Amino acid sequence: IPESELMQNPVAASTALEAIQKLGCRVAIDDFGTGFSSLRLLHSMPIDAIKIDREFVSSGKGNDHLAVARTIVQLARSLEADVIAEGVETRDQFRFLKSVGCGSAQGYLFSAPVNPARIVELIQEGYPLEQGA
């Protein structure tokens, strides 16, 4: 769920997310860092993961963006949530994210987007889901 959606109706969002988790699904906040959620609100939400928006992953944007990525990782740890970095395109980005404790990443460094049917085929073919770029 995008961070911005949580802000529109936090009580309803929290109730819906709890119901989703009861079904056995994991909940991730998408595009984190681009909205205006408060720390109190974030702490009250039933989330399993935070996805760092690609804007803060791009090392070409300067040290300020990398500092934000580092801070988001620390925040996620304090909430006992996993961290997923979006838009990872270079090995340097991936190394930096690993060095600050980001546990997962997605982006063109690993694969171009694929449709669900192709994902099933890749799994059946034994394609490794985790790669150490």
mmCIF file of C-alpha atoms in Angstrom:
data_model
loop_
_atom_site.group_PDB
_atom_site.id
_atom_site.type_symbol
_atom_site.label_atom_id
_atom_site.label_comp_id
_atom_site.label_asym_id
_atom_site.label_seq_id
_atom_site.Cartn_x
_atom_site.Cartn_y
_atom_site.Cartn_z
ATOM 1 C CA ILE A 1 0.000 0.000 0.000
ATOM 2 C CA PRO A 2 1.433 3.424 -0.876
ATOM 3 C CA GLU A 3 2.369 5.615 2.074
ATOM 4 C CA SER A 4 0.011 8.336 0.825
ATOM 5 C CA GLU A 5 -2.987 5.961 1.073
ATOM 6 C CA LEU A 6 -2.372 5.402 4.782
ATOM 7 C CA MET A 7 -2.798 9.105 5.449
ATOM 8 C CA GLN A 8 -6.246 9.427 3.883
ATOM 9 C CA ASN A 9 -8.005 7.337 6.538
ATOM 10 C CA PRO A 10 -5.534 5.844 9.027
ATOM 11 C CA VAL A 11 -8.123 4.034 11.159
ATOM 12 C CA ALA A 12 -9.753 2.312 8.187
ATOM 13 C CA ALA A 13 -6.332 1.534 6.701
ATOM 14 C CA SER A 14 -5.145 -0.073 9.932
ATOM 15 C CA THR A 15 -8.302 -2.190 10.194
ATOM 16 C CA ALA A 16 -8.008 -3.327 6.575
ATOM 17 C CA LEU A 17 -4.302 -4.134 6.922
ATOM 18 C CA GLU A 18 -4.928 -6.218 10.037
ATOM 19 C CA ALA A 19 -7.585 -8.194 8.142
ATOM 20 C CA ILE A 20 -5.149 -8.760 5.281
ATOM 21 C CA GLN A 21 -2.485 -10.013 7.690
ATOM 22 C CA LYS A 22 -4.989 -12.419 9.271
ATOM 23 C CA LEU A 23 -5.336 -14.001 5.829
ATOM 24 C CA GLY A 24 -1.612 -14.753 5.937
ATOM 25 C CA CYS A 25 -0.491 -11.936 3.663
ATOM 26 C CA ARG A 26 2.392 -9.619 4.405
ATOM 27 C CA VAL A 27 1.867 -5.866 4.254
ATOM 28 C CA ALA A 28 4.443 -3.423 2.899
ATOM 29 C CA ILE A 29 4.327 0.356 2.727
ATOM 30 C CA ASP A 30 5.257 1.299 -0.831
ATOM 31 C CA ASP A 31 7.096 4.451 -1.955
ATOM 32 C CA PHE A 32 8.113 5.249 1.612
ATOM 33 C CA GLY A 33 9.627 8.679 2.065
ATOM 34 C CA THR A 34 7.491 10.409 -0.534
ATOM 35 C CA GLY A 35 4.455 10.993 1.690
ATOM 36 C CA PHE A 36 3.930 12.830 4.922
ATOM 37 C CA SER A 37 3.149 10.116 7.437
ATOM 38 C CA SER A 38 3.923 10.798 11.064
ATOM 39 C CA LEU A 39 6.083 8.463 13.100
ATOM 40 C CA ARG A 40 3.196 7.915 15.512
ATOM 41 C CA LEU A 41 0.928 6.863 12.657
ATOM 42 C CA LEU A 42 3.586 4.611 11.185
ATOM 43 C CA HIS A 43 4.172 2.956 14.558
ATOM 44 C CA SER A 44 0.462 2.223 14.920
ATOM 45 C CA MET A 45 0.124 0.523 11.522
ATOM 46 C CA PRO A 46 0.335 -3.269 11.196
ATOM 47 C CA ILE A 47 3.135 -3.457 8.645
ATOM 48 C CA ASP A 48 5.668 -6.128 7.790
ATOM 49 C CA ALA A 49 7.923 -4.172 5.443
ATOM 50 C CA ILE A 50 8.836 -0.709 4.238
ATOM 51 C CA LYS A 51 9.781 -0.162 0.602
ATOM 52 C CA ILE A 52 12.262 2.686 0.148
ATOM 53 C CA ASP A 53 11.248 4.820 -2.814
ATOM 54 C CA ARG A 54 13.708 4.707 -5.719
ATOM 55 C CA GLU A 55 14.316 8.436 -5.344
ATOM 56 C CA PHE A 56 16.354 7.751 -2.211
ATOM 57 C CA VAL A 57 18.265 4.841 -3.723
ATOM 58 C CA SER A 58 19.759 6.749 -6.638
ATOM 59 C CA SER A 59 23.324 7.624 -5.667
ATOM 60 C CA GLY A 60 23.333 10.201 -8.450
ATOM 61 C CA LYS A 61 21.034 12.350 -6.305
ATOM 62 C CA GLY A 62 23.742 13.043 -3.723
ATOM 63 C CA ASN A 63 24.561 12.166 -0.153
ATOM 64 C CA ASP A 64 21.339 13.660 1.238
ATOM 65 C CA HIS A 65 19.265 10.999 -0.501
ATOM 66 C CA LEU A 66 21.584 8.240 0.693
ATOM 67 C CA ALA A 67 21.299 9.585 4.242
ATOM 68 C CA VAL A 68 17.506 9.366 3.943
ATOM 69 C CA ALA A 69 17.798 5.746 2.774
ATOM 70 C CA ARG A 70 20.030 4.961 5.754
ATOM 71 C CA THR A 71 17.531 6.604 8.116
ATOM 72 C CA ILE A 72 14.594 4.680 6.636
ATOM 73 C CA VAL A 73 16.482 1.417 7.209
ATOM 74 C CA GLN A 74 17.065 2.390 10.853
ATOM 75 C CA LEU A 75 13.407 3.352 11.253
ATOM 76 C CA ALA A 76 12.245 0.049 9.788
ATOM 77 C CA ARG A 77 14.513 -1.855 12.160
ATOM 78 C CA SER A 78 13.026 0.004 15.126
ATOM 79 C CA LEU A 79 9.561 -1.044 13.909
ATOM 80 C CA GLU A 80 10.779 -4.624 13.407
ATOM 81 C CA ALA A 81 9.861 -4.346 9.728
ATOM 82 C CA ASP A 82 11.766 -5.649 6.733
ATOM 83 C CA VAL A 83 13.226 -3.163 4.262
ATOM 84 C CA ILE A 84 12.992 -3.399 0.477
ATOM 85 C CA ALA A 85 14.815 -0.886 -1.711
ATOM 86 C CA GLU A 86 13.165 -0.017 -5.020
ATOM 87 C CA GLY A 87 14.925 0.972 -8.212
ATOM 88 C CA VAL A 88 18.329 -0.602 -7.587
ATOM 89 C CA GLU A 89 20.237 -0.334 -10.846
ATOM 90 C CA THR A 90 23.929 -0.492 -9.940
ATOM 91 C CA ARG A 91 26.180 -2.702 -7.854
ATOM 92 C CA ASP A 92 27.312 0.375 -5.909
ATOM 93 C CA GLN A 93 23.722 1.112 -4.887
ATOM 94 C CA PHE A 94 23.233 -2.499 -3.866
ATOM 95 C CA ARG A 95 26.482 -2.564 -1.843
ATOM 96 C CA PHE A 96 25.553 0.660 -0.053
ATOM 97 C CA LEU A 97 22.099 -0.645 0.815
ATOM 98 C CA LYS A 98 23.516 -3.920 2.127
ATOM 99 C CA SER A 99 26.073 -1.985 4.179
ATOM 100 C CA VAL A 100 23.331 -0.043 5.988
ATOM 101 C CA GLY A 101 21.265 -3.164 6.652
ATOM 102 C CA CYS A 102 18.729 -3.200 3.844
ATOM 103 C CA GLY A 103 17.663 -6.822 3.520
ATOM 104 C CA SER A 104 16.020 -6.871 0.085
ATOM 105 C CA ALA A 105 16.121 -4.960 -3.164
ATOM 106 C CA GLN A 106 14.405 -4.836 -6.512
ATOM 107 C CA GLY A 107 15.326 -3.135 -9.749
ATOM 108 C CA TYR A 108 16.976 -3.533 -13.111
ATOM 109 C CA LEU A 109 20.217 -4.748 -11.503
ATOM 110 C CA PHE A 110 18.347 -7.989 -10.863
ATOM 111 C CA SER A 111 15.697 -8.116 -13.584
ATOM 112 C CA ALA A 112 13.481 -6.078 -15.822
ATOM 113 C CA PRO A 113 9.806 -6.263 -14.804
ATOM 114 C CA VAL A 114 8.176 -9.598 -15.669
ATOM 115 C CA ASN A 115 4.531 -10.598 -15.771
ATOM 116 C CA PRO A 116 3.105 -13.079 -13.231
ATOM 117 C CA ALA A 117 2.976 -15.972 -15.706
ATOM 118 C CA ARG A 118 6.688 -15.556 -16.430
ATOM 119 C CA ILE A 119 7.477 -15.518 -12.708
ATOM 120 C CA VAL A 120 5.806 -18.920 -12.348
ATOM 121 C CA GLU A 121 7.869 -20.215 -15.297
ATOM 122 C CA LEU A 122 11.101 -18.892 -13.765
ATOM 123 C CA ILE A 123 10.358 -20.598 -10.463
ATOM 124 C CA GLN A 124 9.535 -23.874 -12.220
ATOM 125 C CA GLU A 125 12.793 -23.608 -14.186
ATOM 126 C CA GLY A 126 14.744 -23.243 -10.953
ATOM 127 C CA TYR A 127 15.711 -19.595 -11.440
ATOM 128 C CA PRO A 128 17.363 -18.425 -8.212
ATOM 129 C CA LEU A 129 15.070 -15.969 -6.449
ATOM 130 C CA GLU A 130 17.882 -14.526 -4.368
ATOM 131 C CA GLN A 131 20.966 -13.244 -6.075
ATOM 132 C CA GLY A 132 23.975 -11.593 -4.522
ATOM 133 C CA ALA A 133 24.661 -8.936 -7.118
#
